XYZ file of C-alpha atoms in Angstrom:
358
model
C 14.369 -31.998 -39.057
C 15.601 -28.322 -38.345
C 16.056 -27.880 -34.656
C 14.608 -25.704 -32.259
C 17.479 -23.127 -32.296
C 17.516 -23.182 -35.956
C 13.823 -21.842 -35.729
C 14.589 -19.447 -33.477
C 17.606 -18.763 -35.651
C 15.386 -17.966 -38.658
C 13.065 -15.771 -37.371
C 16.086 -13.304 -36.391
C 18.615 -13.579 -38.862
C 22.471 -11.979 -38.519
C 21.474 -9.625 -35.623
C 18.185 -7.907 -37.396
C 14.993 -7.455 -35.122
C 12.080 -9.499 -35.844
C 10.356 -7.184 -38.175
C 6.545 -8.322 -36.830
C 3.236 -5.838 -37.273
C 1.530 -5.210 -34.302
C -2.297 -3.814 -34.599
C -4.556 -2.786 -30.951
C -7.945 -2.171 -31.166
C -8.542 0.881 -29.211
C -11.362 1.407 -27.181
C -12.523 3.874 -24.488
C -10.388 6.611 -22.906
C -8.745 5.646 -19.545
C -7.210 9.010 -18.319
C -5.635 11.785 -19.636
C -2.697 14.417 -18.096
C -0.259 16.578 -18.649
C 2.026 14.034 -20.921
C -0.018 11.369 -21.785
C -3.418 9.822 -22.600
C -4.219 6.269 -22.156
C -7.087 4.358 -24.260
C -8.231 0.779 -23.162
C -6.833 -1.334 -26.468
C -6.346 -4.795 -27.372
C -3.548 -5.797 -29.271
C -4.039 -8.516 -32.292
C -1.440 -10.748 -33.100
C -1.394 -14.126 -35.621
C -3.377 -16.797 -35.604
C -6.003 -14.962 -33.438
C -3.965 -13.665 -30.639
C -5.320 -11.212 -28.428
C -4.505 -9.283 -25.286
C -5.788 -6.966 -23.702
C -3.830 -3.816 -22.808
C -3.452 -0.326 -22.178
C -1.817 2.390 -24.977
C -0.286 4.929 -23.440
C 0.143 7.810 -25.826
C 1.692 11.233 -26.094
C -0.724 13.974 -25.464
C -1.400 15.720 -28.950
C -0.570 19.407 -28.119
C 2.935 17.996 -26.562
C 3.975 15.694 -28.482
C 6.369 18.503 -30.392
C 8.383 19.156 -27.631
C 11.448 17.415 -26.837
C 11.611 16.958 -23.196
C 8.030 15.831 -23.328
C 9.589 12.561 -25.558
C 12.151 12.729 -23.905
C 10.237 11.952 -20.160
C 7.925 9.408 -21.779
C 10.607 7.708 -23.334
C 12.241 7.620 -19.829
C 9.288 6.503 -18.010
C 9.016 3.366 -20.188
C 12.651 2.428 -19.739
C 12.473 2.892 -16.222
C 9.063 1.380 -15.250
C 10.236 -2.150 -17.610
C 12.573 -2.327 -14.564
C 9.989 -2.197 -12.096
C 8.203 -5.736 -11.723
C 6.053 -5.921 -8.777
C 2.783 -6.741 -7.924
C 1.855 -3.527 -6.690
C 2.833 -1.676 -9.856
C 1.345 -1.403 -13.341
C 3.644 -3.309 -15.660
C 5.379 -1.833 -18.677
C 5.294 -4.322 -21.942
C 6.658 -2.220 -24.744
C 7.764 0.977 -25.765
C 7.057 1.557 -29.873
C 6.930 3.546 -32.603
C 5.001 4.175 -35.975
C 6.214 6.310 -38.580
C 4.037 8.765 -36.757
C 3.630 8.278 -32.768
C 5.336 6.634 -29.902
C 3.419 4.683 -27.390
C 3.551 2.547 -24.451
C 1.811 -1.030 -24.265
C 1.193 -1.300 -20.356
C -0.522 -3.765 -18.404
C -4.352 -3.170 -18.220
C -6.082 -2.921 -14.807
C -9.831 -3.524 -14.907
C -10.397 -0.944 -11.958
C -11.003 2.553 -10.794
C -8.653 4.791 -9.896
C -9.045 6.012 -6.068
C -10.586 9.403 -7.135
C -13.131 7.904 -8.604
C -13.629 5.331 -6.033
C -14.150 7.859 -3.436
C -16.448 10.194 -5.950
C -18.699 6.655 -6.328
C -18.742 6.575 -2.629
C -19.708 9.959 -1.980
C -22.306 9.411 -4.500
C -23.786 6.829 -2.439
C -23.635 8.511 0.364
C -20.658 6.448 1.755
C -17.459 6.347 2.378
C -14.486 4.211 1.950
C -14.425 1.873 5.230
C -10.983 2.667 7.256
C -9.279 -0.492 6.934
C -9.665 -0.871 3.512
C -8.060 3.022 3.288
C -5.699 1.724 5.670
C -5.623 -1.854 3.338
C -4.964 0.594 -0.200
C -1.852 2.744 1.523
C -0.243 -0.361 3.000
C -0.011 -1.867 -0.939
C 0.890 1.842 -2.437
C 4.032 1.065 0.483
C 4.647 -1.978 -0.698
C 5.142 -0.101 -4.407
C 6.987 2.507 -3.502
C 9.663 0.351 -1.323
C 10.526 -1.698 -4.296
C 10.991 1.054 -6.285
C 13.007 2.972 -3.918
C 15.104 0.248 -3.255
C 16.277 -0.975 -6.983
C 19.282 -0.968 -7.890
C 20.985 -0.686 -11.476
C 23.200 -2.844 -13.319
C 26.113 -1.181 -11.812
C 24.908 -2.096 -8.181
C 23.855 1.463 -7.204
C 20.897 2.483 -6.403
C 18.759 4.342 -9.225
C 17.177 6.825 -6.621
C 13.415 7.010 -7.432
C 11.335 8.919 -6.408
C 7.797 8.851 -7.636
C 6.810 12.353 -7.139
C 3.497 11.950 -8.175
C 1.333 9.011 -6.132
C -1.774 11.132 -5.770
C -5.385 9.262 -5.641
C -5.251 9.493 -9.726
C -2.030 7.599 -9.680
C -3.545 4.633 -7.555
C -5.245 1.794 -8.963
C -8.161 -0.430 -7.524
C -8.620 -3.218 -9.309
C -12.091 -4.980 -9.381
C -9.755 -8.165 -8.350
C -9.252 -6.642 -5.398
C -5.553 -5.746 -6.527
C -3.644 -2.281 -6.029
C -1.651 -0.712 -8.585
C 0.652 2.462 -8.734
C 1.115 3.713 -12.127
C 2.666 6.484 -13.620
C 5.564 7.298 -13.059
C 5.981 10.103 -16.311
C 7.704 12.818 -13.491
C 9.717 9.995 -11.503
C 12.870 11.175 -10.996
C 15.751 8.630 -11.365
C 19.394 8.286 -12.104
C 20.070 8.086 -16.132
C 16.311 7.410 -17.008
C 14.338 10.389 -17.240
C 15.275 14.409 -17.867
C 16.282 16.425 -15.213
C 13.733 19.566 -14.619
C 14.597 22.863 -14.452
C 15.633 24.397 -10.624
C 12.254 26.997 -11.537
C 10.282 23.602 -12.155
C 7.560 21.994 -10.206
C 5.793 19.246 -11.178
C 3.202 16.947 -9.806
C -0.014 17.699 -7.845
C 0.565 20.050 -5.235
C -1.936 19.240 -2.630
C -0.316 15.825 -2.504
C 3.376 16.875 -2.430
C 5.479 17.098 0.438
C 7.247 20.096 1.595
C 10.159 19.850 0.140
C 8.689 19.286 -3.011
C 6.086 22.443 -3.079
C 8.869 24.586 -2.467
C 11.542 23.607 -4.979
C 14.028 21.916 -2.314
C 15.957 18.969 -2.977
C 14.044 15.361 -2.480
C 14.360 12.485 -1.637
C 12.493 9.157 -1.366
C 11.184 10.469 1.994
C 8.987 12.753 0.072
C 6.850 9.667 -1.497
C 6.319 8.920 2.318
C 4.745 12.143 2.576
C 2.669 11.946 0.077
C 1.423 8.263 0.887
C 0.096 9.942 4.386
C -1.691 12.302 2.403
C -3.206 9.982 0.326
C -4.213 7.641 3.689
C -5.437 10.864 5.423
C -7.633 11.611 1.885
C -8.860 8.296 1.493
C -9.675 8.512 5.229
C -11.669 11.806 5.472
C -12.831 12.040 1.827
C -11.037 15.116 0.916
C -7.572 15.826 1.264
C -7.197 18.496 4.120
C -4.151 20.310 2.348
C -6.115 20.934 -0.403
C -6.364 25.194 -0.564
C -8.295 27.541 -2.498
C -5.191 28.155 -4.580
C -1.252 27.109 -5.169
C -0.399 29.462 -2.215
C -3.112 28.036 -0.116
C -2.379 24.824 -0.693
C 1.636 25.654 -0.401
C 1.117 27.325 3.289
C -1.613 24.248 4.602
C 1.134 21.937 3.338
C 4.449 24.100 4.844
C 3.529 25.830 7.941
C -0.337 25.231 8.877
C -1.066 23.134 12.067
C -1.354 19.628 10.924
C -5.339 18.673 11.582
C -6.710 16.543 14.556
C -7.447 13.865 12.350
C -9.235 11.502 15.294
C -11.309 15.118 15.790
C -12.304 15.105 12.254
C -13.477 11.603 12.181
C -13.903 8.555 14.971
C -12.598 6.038 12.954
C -8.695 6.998 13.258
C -7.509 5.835 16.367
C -4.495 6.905 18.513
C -2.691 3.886 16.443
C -3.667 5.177 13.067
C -3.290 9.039 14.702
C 0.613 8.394 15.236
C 1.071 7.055 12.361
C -0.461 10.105 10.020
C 1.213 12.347 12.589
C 4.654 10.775 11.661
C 4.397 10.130 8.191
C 3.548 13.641 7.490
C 6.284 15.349 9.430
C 7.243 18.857 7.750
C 11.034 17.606 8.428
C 12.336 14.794 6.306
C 14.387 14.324 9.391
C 11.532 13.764 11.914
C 8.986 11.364 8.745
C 9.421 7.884 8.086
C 12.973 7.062 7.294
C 11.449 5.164 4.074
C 8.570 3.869 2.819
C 9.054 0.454 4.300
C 9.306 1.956 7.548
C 5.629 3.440 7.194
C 4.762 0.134 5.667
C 5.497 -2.053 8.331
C 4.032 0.518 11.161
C 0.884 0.147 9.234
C 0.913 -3.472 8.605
C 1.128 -3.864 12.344
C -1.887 -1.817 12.615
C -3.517 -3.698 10.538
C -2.917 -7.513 11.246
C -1.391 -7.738 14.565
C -3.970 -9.141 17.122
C -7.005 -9.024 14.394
C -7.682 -10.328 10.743
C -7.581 -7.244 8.663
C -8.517 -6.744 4.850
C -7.198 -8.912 2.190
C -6.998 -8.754 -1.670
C -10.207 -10.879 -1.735
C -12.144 -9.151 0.605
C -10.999 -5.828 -1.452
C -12.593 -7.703 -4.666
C -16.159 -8.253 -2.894
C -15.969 -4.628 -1.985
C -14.966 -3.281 -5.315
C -18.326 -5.822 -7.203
C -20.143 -3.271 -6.313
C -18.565 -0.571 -8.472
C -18.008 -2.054 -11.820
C -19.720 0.102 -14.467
C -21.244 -0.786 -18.213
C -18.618 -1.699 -20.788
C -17.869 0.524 -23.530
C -18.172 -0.936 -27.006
C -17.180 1.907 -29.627
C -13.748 0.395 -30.806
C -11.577 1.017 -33.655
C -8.347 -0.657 -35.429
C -5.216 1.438 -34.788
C -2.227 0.075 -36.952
C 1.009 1.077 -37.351
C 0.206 3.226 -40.402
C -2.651 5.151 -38.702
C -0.716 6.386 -34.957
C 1.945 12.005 -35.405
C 5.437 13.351 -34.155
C 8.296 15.330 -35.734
C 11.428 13.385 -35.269
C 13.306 14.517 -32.101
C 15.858 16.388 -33.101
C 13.191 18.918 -34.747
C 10.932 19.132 -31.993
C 11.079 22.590 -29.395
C 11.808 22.812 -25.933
C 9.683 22.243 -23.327
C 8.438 25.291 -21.370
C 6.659 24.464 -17.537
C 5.311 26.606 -15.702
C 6.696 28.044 -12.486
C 5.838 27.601 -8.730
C 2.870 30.348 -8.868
C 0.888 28.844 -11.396
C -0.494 25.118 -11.756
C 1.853 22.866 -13.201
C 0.846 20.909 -16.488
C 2.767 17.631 -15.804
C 0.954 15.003 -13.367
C -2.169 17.539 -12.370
């Protein structure tokens, strides 16, 4: 009887890759950006295999240009490193004759732009320790990911640049996900941009960031207390009429009285707003973890704060009807040039609205 490491042995045979077809069924659209779309899709395997996923995709109109392969590429590579509860997983990065694609974890959920907009339409809003609740486990993200290191031992330097409500999952589990990290910037995984470049959402960047300066992970931290001040208020007080609107709320406005603007925030919660969205790298959080543990305090010490299932009651209330209309994607039917004939990618500068992570 063969053993079990000659049937491993066979299905891979003098170094070749198990040639195996993969098919997904693809079903409703998830989101779309700048880069990417992503469809709700379940991959089929043998014998009646099944999974359900998410296909990330290359945006039609940009999937010719060669940075734009280049950055999805990238973001696969570097989010398979990044294995943490608190961030969407990465399965697979692959490739038809005709299309590249990602195979990422699917979370049954709404983003938190929704989430608020379902609120609002209720005539709600999002109870404060659950906004306080959602930041703490974006933290808890973005610390991991700051802090991993590659296989030399260094550190690889993300920096998310792009955690904006879109970018934040709420599971109907009562789990929180970050995703997307297609404009992370990180050593030897992704392209570098242009010094004339700006990309993300600008009424959730940090200073530094709106106005082309070098970053660091102490941006993210600035953006998280944007995000906790949105999710907070229901609308996201840096948020202008236009780029340079939003640019001078975000540089040189007065910060808001956020305890003025609603009763819930406390001096506690006040501080920590105030600190985490600093102007001055200098004067913010030192790092994510920093604003984490402040606002685990908050949260936990002397009282019993929100929890992942008291976030899943909570989120019953929001799950909407299933979409059906499904179709069989194989390998045959997903179109790109090959990369050395695609173009450049052209982004555009600070006065206009960028295209990647909007």
């Amino acid at each position: 009887m063969a053993s079990f490491v000659d049937l491993i042995r066979g299905l891979v045979d003098d170094g070749d890759e198990l040639n195996a077809a993969a098919r997904f069924r693809l079903g409703k659209l998830i989101a779309k950006g700048g880069m990417g779309v992503v469809y709700e899709a379940e991959q089929i395997g043998a014998y009646g295999f099944s999974k359900k996923v998410a296909l990330k995709l290359i945006e039609p109109s940009t999937a010719g240009q060669a940075e734009v392969v280049k950055a999805f590429i990238g973001e696969a590579r570097l989010v398979a490193r990044l294995v943490h509860p608190n961030i969407a997983q990465v399965y697979n990065l692959g490739r038809t004759s005709n299309h590249i694609f990602i195979v990422m974890e699917y979370v049954h959920s709404l983003n938190c732009q929704k989430l608020l907009a379902r609120l609002a339409g209720q005539g709600a809003r999002l109870p404060r320790d659950f906004a306080v609740y959602i930041v703490h486990r974006v933290l808890r993200g973005l610390a991991y990911a700051h802090g991993l290191r590659g296989d030399d031992g260094k550190p690889l330097g993300i920096v998310h640049r792009d955690a904006h409500l879109r970018n934040i999952l709420v599971s109907f589990q009562g789990d929180v996900k970050l995703t997307d990290f297609g404009i992370a910037r990180a050593r030897g995984f992704l392209p570098k941009d242009s010094p004339d470049v700006i990309v993300g959402r600008p009424d959730f960047m940090s200073p530094e960031q709106i106005t082309g300066q070098p970053l660091d992970l102490r941006s993210d931290v600035f953006t998280a207390g944007v995000v906790l001040a949105t999710l907070l208020l229901n609308q996201n007080p840096f948020a202008g009429e236009n780029l340079d609107d939003t640019r001078r709320r975000i540089t040189t406005a007065p910060l808001p009285n956020f305890a003025a603007l609603d009763s819930r925030i406390d001096p506690e919660l006040q501080d920590i707003l105030q600190r985490a969205l600093e102007r001055e790298p200098a004067q913010r959080y030192a790092s994510a973890e920093a604003m984490m543990n402040d606002v685990e305090r908050y949260l936990f010490i002397n009282r019993v704060g929100p929890n992942t299932e008291s976030l899943r009651r909570f989120m019953q209330d929001f799950q909407g009807p299933v979409n059906d209309d499904t179709r069989i994607l194989s390998r045959a039917a997903l179109d790109i040039p090959p990369l050395d004939e695609t173009e450049h990618m052209v982004l555009p500068a600070t006065n206009s609205l960028p295209l990647v992570g909007g």
